[in-house]
Amino acid sequence: QVQLVESGGGLVQPGGSLRLSCAASGFTFSTYTMKWARQAPGKQRESVAMIYSAGNTNYADSVKGRFTISRDNAKNTVYLTMNSLKPEDTAVYYCNVILWGSAYWGQGTQVTVSS
């Protein structure tokens, strides 16, 4: 069965850094695009970053230059490295994959940026 297990969230001060991880199983990880999205209270879920099977990436303008998405196909894991964090980055962060006609999401991990 497809599973996405996230970790790495927490409380961090403005300007700090975190690295989120999403461990995937149940599908051929290396052939699929992996994505990160986030959702703040009262707001819609928004796409943050994606990494294609070939390794090329896309980022939302709001995080470009601060966040980096990467993948380790040997570990079936996708990462989101977040630097220069701002209070407006506070949200629940999710990883996502679409395959076999369905969208799969992790459980989400809370990131709180506050002084």
Short mmCIF file of N, CA and C in Angstrom, two decimals:
data_model
loop_
_atom_site.label_atom_id
_atom_site.label_comp_id
_atom_site.label_asym_id
_atom_site.label_seq_id
_atom_site.Cartn_x
_atom_site.Cartn_y
_atom_site.Cartn_z
N GLN A 1 0.84 -1.18 0.00
CA GLN A 1 0.00 0.00 0.00
C GLN A 1 0.88 1.24 0.00
N VAL A 2 0.39 2.29 -0.65
CA VAL A 2 1.12 3.54 -0.70
C VAL A 2 1.12 4.19 0.68
N GLN A 3 2.30 4.58 1.13
CA GLN A 3 2.43 5.30 2.40
C GLN A 3 3.42 6.44 2.25
N LEU A 4 3.09 7.55 2.88
CA LEU A 4 3.97 8.70 2.96
C LEU A 4 4.05 9.10 4.42
N VAL A 5 5.24 9.04 4.99
CA VAL A 5 5.44 9.29 6.42
C VAL A 5 6.37 10.47 6.58
N GLU A 6 5.86 11.54 7.16
CA GLU A 6 6.59 12.79 7.27
C GLU A 6 7.20 12.95 8.65
N SER A 7 8.26 13.73 8.71
CA SER A 7 8.90 14.05 9.97
C SER A 7 9.70 15.34 9.81
N GLY A 8 10.12 15.91 10.93
CA GLY A 8 11.03 17.05 10.91
C GLY A 8 10.43 18.39 11.27
N GLY A 9 9.11 18.47 11.43
CA GLY A 9 8.50 19.72 11.80
C GLY A 9 8.80 20.10 13.23
N GLY A 10 8.47 21.34 13.58
CA GLY A 10 8.70 21.81 14.92
C GLY A 10 8.61 23.31 15.02
N LEU A 11 9.07 23.83 16.15
CA LEU A 11 9.08 25.26 16.43
C LEU A 11 10.46 25.81 16.15
N VAL A 12 10.52 26.90 15.40
CA VAL A 12 11.80 27.51 15.06
C VAL A 12 11.64 29.03 15.07
N GLN A 13 12.71 29.73 15.41
CA GLN A 13 12.69 31.18 15.40
C GLN A 13 12.79 31.74 13.99
N PRO A 14 12.27 32.94 13.75
CA PRO A 14 12.47 33.57 12.44
C PRO A 14 13.95 33.61 12.07
N GLY A 15 14.22 33.31 10.82
CA GLY A 15 15.59 33.22 10.35
C GLY A 15 16.23 31.86 10.50
N GLY A 16 15.57 30.97 11.20
CA GLY A 16 16.10 29.64 11.43
C GLY A 16 15.84 28.70 10.27
N SER A 17 16.23 27.44 10.47
CA SER A 17 16.15 26.43 9.42
C SER A 17 15.55 25.14 9.95
N LEU A 18 14.92 24.40 9.07
CA LEU A 18 14.42 23.06 9.35
C LEU A 18 14.56 22.23 8.08
N ARG A 19 14.68 20.92 8.26
CA ARG A 19 14.62 20.00 7.14
C ARG A 19 13.51 18.99 7.39
N LEU A 20 12.54 18.97 6.48
CA LEU A 20 11.45 18.02 6.54
C LEU A 20 11.79 16.80 5.69
N SER A 21 11.32 15.64 6.13
CA SER A 21 11.53 14.40 5.40
C SER A 21 10.20 13.72 5.15
N CYS A 22 10.10 13.02 4.04
CA CYS A 22 8.92 12.21 3.73
C CYS A 22 9.40 10.88 3.19
N ALA A 23 9.18 9.83 3.95
CA ALA A 23 9.57 8.48 3.55
C ALA A 23 8.41 7.82 2.83
N ALA A 24 8.66 7.36 1.61
CA ALA A 24 7.63 6.80 0.75
C ALA A 24 7.79 5.29 0.61
N SER A 25 6.67 4.61 0.44
CA SER A 25 6.70 3.18 0.19
C SER A 25 5.44 2.78 -0.57
N GLY A 26 5.47 1.60 -1.19
CA GLY A 26 4.31 1.06 -1.88
C GLY A 26 4.22 1.38 -3.35
N PHE A 27 5.23 2.05 -3.90
CA PHE A 27 5.26 2.36 -5.33
C PHE A 27 6.70 2.56 -5.77
N THR A 28 6.89 2.63 -7.08
CA THR A 28 8.24 2.80 -7.63
C THR A 28 8.62 4.27 -7.53
N PHE A 29 9.21 4.61 -6.40
CA PHE A 29 9.44 5.99 -6.01
C PHE A 29 10.18 6.79 -7.08
N SER A 30 11.21 6.21 -7.65
CA SER A 30 12.11 6.96 -8.52
C SER A 30 11.45 7.46 -9.80
N THR A 31 10.31 6.90 -10.19
CA THR A 31 9.67 7.26 -11.45
C THR A 31 8.60 8.34 -11.30
N TYR A 32 8.34 8.82 -10.10
CA TYR A 32 7.23 9.74 -9.87
C TYR A 32 7.69 11.11 -9.38
N THR A 33 6.93 12.11 -9.80
CA THR A 33 7.10 13.45 -9.27
C THR A 33 6.61 13.51 -7.82
N MET A 34 7.41 14.09 -6.95
CA MET A 34 7.05 14.27 -5.56
C MET A 34 6.86 15.76 -5.27
N LYS A 35 5.92 16.05 -4.39
CA LYS A 35 5.54 17.44 -4.12
C LYS A 35 5.45 17.70 -2.63
N TRP A 36 5.67 18.96 -2.27
CA TRP A 36 5.37 19.47 -0.94
C TRP A 36 4.33 20.57 -1.06
N ALA A 37 3.38 20.57 -0.15
CA ALA A 37 2.38 21.62 -0.07
C ALA A 37 2.22 22.01 1.39
N ARG A 38 1.57 23.14 1.64
CA ARG A 38 1.35 23.58 3.02
C ARG A 38 -0.03 24.20 3.15
N GLN A 39 -0.53 24.20 4.37
CA GLN A 39 -1.83 24.78 4.65
C GLN A 39 -1.78 25.47 6.01
N ALA A 40 -2.03 26.77 5.99
CA ALA A 40 -2.11 27.56 7.20
C ALA A 40 -3.57 27.65 7.64
N PRO A 41 -3.83 27.89 8.92
CA PRO A 41 -5.21 27.99 9.40
C PRO A 41 -6.02 29.02 8.61
N GLY A 42 -7.20 28.61 8.15
CA GLY A 42 -8.09 29.50 7.42
C GLY A 42 -7.70 29.76 5.99
N LYS A 43 -6.68 29.10 5.49
CA LYS A 43 -6.22 29.32 4.13
C LYS A 43 -6.27 28.02 3.33
N GLN A 44 -6.28 28.16 2.01
CA GLN A 44 -6.23 27.01 1.13
C GLN A 44 -4.85 26.36 1.15
N ARG A 45 -4.84 25.08 0.87
CA ARG A 45 -3.56 24.40 0.70
C ARG A 45 -2.88 24.93 -0.55
N GLU A 46 -1.60 25.20 -0.45
CA GLU A 46 -0.85 25.74 -1.56
C GLU A 46 0.37 24.89 -1.85
N SER A 47 0.69 24.79 -3.11
CA SER A 47 1.87 24.07 -3.54
C SER A 47 3.12 24.86 -3.16
N VAL A 48 4.12 24.17 -2.65
CA VAL A 48 5.37 24.80 -2.23
C VAL A 48 6.50 24.45 -3.18
N ALA A 49 6.66 23.17 -3.47
CA ALA A 49 7.78 22.73 -4.29
C ALA A 49 7.47 21.37 -4.88
N MET A 50 8.12 21.06 -6.00
CA MET A 50 8.00 19.75 -6.58
C MET A 50 9.32 19.36 -7.22
N ILE A 51 9.56 18.07 -7.26
CA ILE A 51 10.75 17.54 -7.90
C ILE A 51 10.34 16.39 -8.80
N TYR A 52 10.75 16.46 -10.06
CA TYR A 52 10.39 15.46 -11.04
C TYR A 52 11.33 14.27 -10.96
N SER A 53 10.94 13.21 -11.64
CA SER A 53 11.77 12.01 -11.62
C SER A 53 13.16 12.27 -12.19
N ALA A 54 13.25 13.19 -13.15
CA ALA A 54 14.54 13.52 -13.75
C ALA A 54 15.39 14.42 -12.86
N GLY A 55 14.80 14.96 -11.78
CA GLY A 55 15.53 15.77 -10.84
C GLY A 55 15.31 17.26 -10.95
N ASN A 56 14.64 17.73 -12.00
CA ASN A 56 14.36 19.15 -12.10
C ASN A 56 13.27 19.55 -11.10
N THR A 57 13.27 20.83 -10.72
CA THR A 57 12.44 21.29 -9.61
C THR A 57 11.66 22.54 -9.97
N ASN A 58 10.58 22.78 -9.23
CA ASN A 58 9.80 24.01 -9.29
C ASN A 58 9.48 24.46 -7.88
N TYR A 59 9.38 25.79 -7.69
CA TYR A 59 9.09 26.37 -6.39
C TYR A 59 8.05 27.47 -6.51
N ALA A 60 7.26 27.62 -5.45
CA ALA A 60 6.41 28.79 -5.34
C ALA A 60 7.28 30.03 -5.17
N ASP A 61 6.81 31.15 -5.71
CA ASP A 61 7.58 32.38 -5.60
C ASP A 61 7.88 32.76 -4.15
N SER A 62 6.97 32.44 -3.25
CA SER A 62 7.12 32.84 -1.86
C SER A 62 8.27 32.14 -1.15
N VAL A 63 8.73 31.02 -1.68
CA VAL A 63 9.80 30.26 -1.03
C VAL A 63 11.05 30.17 -1.88
N LYS A 64 11.00 30.65 -3.09
CA LYS A 64 12.13 30.54 -4.00
C LYS A 64 13.37 31.22 -3.41
N GLY A 65 14.47 30.53 -3.45
CA GLY A 65 15.70 31.04 -2.89
C GLY A 65 15.91 30.72 -1.43
N ARG A 66 14.87 30.24 -0.74
CA ARG A 66 14.96 29.89 0.67
C ARG A 66 14.78 28.40 0.92
N PHE A 67 13.92 27.76 0.12
CA PHE A 67 13.63 26.33 0.30
C PHE A 67 14.27 25.54 -0.83
N THR A 68 14.65 24.32 -0.53
CA THR A 68 15.20 23.41 -1.52
C THR A 68 14.55 22.04 -1.37
N ILE A 69 14.00 21.53 -2.46
CA ILE A 69 13.46 20.18 -2.47
C ILE A 69 14.51 19.24 -3.07
N SER A 70 14.63 18.07 -2.51
CA SER A 70 15.58 17.09 -3.01
C SER A 70 15.03 15.69 -2.77
N ARG A 71 15.64 14.72 -3.40
CA ARG A 71 15.19 13.34 -3.22
C ARG A 71 16.37 12.40 -3.18
N ASP A 72 16.21 11.33 -2.43
CA ASP A 72 17.18 10.27 -2.35
C ASP A 72 16.46 8.99 -2.75
N ASN A 73 16.63 8.60 -4.00
CA ASN A 73 15.89 7.45 -4.51
C ASN A 73 16.30 6.14 -3.83
N ALA A 74 17.53 6.06 -3.36
CA ALA A 74 17.98 4.87 -2.66
C ALA A 74 17.24 4.69 -1.34
N LYS A 75 16.79 5.79 -0.75
CA LYS A 75 16.06 5.75 0.52
C LYS A 75 14.57 5.97 0.36
N ASN A 76 14.10 6.15 -0.87
CA ASN A 76 12.69 6.44 -1.13
C ASN A 76 12.20 7.62 -0.28
N THR A 77 13.00 8.66 -0.24
CA THR A 77 12.71 9.80 0.63
C THR A 77 12.84 11.10 -0.13
N VAL A 78 11.90 12.01 0.11
CA VAL A 78 11.97 13.36 -0.43
C VAL A 78 12.13 14.32 0.75
N TYR A 79 12.94 15.36 0.56
CA TYR A 79 13.25 16.32 1.61
C TYR A 79 12.82 17.72 1.20
N LEU A 80 12.55 18.53 2.20
CA LEU A 80 12.36 19.96 2.00
C LEU A 80 13.24 20.68 3.01
N THR A 81 14.31 21.28 2.53
CA THR A 81 15.21 22.05 3.37
C THR A 81 14.75 23.50 3.36
N MET A 82 14.46 24.03 4.53
CA MET A 82 13.88 25.36 4.66
C MET A 82 14.86 26.25 5.43
N ASN A 83 15.29 27.32 4.79
CA ASN A 83 16.19 28.29 5.39
C ASN A 83 15.51 29.66 5.47
N SER A 84 16.06 30.53 6.29
CA SER A 84 15.55 31.90 6.43
C SER A 84 14.05 31.91 6.66
N LEU A 85 13.61 31.11 7.59
CA LEU A 85 12.17 30.95 7.82
C LEU A 85 11.54 32.23 8.35
N LYS A 86 10.31 32.46 7.91
CA LYS A 86 9.53 33.62 8.29
C LYS A 86 8.26 33.19 9.00
N PRO A 87 7.67 34.06 9.82
CA PRO A 87 6.41 33.69 10.48
C PRO A 87 5.33 33.26 9.50
N GLU A 88 5.29 33.84 8.31
CA GLU A 88 4.29 33.48 7.33
C GLU A 88 4.51 32.09 6.73
N ASP A 89 5.61 31.44 7.05
CA ASP A 89 5.82 30.05 6.65
C ASP A 89 5.12 29.07 7.59
N THR A 90 4.58 29.57 8.68
CA THR A 90 3.88 28.70 9.63
C THR A 90 2.70 28.01 8.96
N ALA A 91 2.68 26.68 9.02
CA ALA A 91 1.65 25.90 8.36
C ALA A 91 1.88 24.43 8.67
N VAL A 92 0.90 23.62 8.30
CA VAL A 92 1.10 22.18 8.25
C VAL A 92 1.64 21.84 6.86
N TYR A 93 2.74 21.12 6.82
CA TYR A 93 3.38 20.77 5.57
C TYR A 93 3.10 19.31 5.23
N TYR A 94 2.73 19.07 3.97
CA TYR A 94 2.36 17.75 3.49
C TYR A 94 3.22 17.36 2.29
N CYS A 95 3.54 16.09 2.16
CA CYS A 95 4.08 15.60 0.90
C CYS A 95 3.01 14.85 0.14
N ASN A 96 3.18 14.74 -1.17
CA ASN A 96 2.12 14.29 -2.05
C ASN A 96 2.69 13.58 -3.27
N VAL A 97 1.97 12.57 -3.73
CA VAL A 97 2.26 11.92 -5.00
C VAL A 97 0.93 11.54 -5.65
N ILE A 98 0.87 11.60 -6.97
CA ILE A 98 -0.31 11.17 -7.71
C ILE A 98 0.08 9.97 -8.56
N LEU A 99 -0.61 8.88 -8.35
CA LEU A 99 -0.36 7.67 -9.12
C LEU A 99 -1.60 6.79 -9.10
N TRP A 100 -1.72 5.98 -10.14
CA TRP A 100 -2.83 5.06 -10.28
C TRP A 100 -4.18 5.78 -10.18
N GLY A 101 -4.24 7.00 -10.65
CA GLY A 101 -5.47 7.77 -10.67
C GLY A 101 -5.88 8.38 -9.35
N SER A 102 -5.05 8.30 -8.33
CA SER A 102 -5.37 8.81 -7.01
C SER A 102 -4.25 9.67 -6.46
N ALA A 103 -4.63 10.62 -5.62
CA ALA A 103 -3.66 11.46 -4.92
C ALA A 103 -3.43 10.90 -3.52
N TYR A 104 -2.17 10.83 -3.13
CA TYR A 104 -1.80 10.33 -1.82
C TYR A 104 -1.07 11.42 -1.06
N TRP A 105 -1.39 11.52 0.21
CA TRP A 105 -0.83 12.56 1.07
C TRP A 105 -0.27 11.94 2.34
N GLY A 106 0.77 12.56 2.85
CA GLY A 106 1.23 12.22 4.18
C GLY A 106 0.30 12.79 5.23
N GLN A 107 0.62 12.52 6.48
CA GLN A 107 -0.23 12.96 7.58
C GLN A 107 -0.06 14.43 7.90
N GLY A 108 0.99 15.04 7.40
CA GLY A 108 1.29 16.43 7.67
C GLY A 108 2.18 16.59 8.89
N THR A 109 3.04 17.59 8.84
CA THR A 109 3.89 17.91 9.98
C THR A 109 3.85 19.42 10.21
N GLN A 110 3.67 19.82 11.46
CA GLN A 110 3.49 21.23 11.80
C GLN A 110 4.82 21.95 11.85
N VAL A 111 4.88 23.08 11.16
CA VAL A 111 6.01 23.99 11.23
C VAL A 111 5.50 25.31 11.80
N THR A 112 6.09 25.74 12.90
CA THR A 112 5.72 27.00 13.52
C THR A 112 6.96 27.88 13.61
N VAL A 113 6.87 29.07 13.04
CA VAL A 113 7.97 30.03 13.03
C VAL A 113 7.55 31.20 13.91
N SER A 114 8.19 31.34 15.05
CA SER A 114 7.80 32.36 16.01
C SER A 114 8.97 32.68 16.92
N SER A 115 9.03 33.94 17.33
CA SER A 115 10.04 34.36 18.29
C SER A 115 9.56 34.25 19.72
#
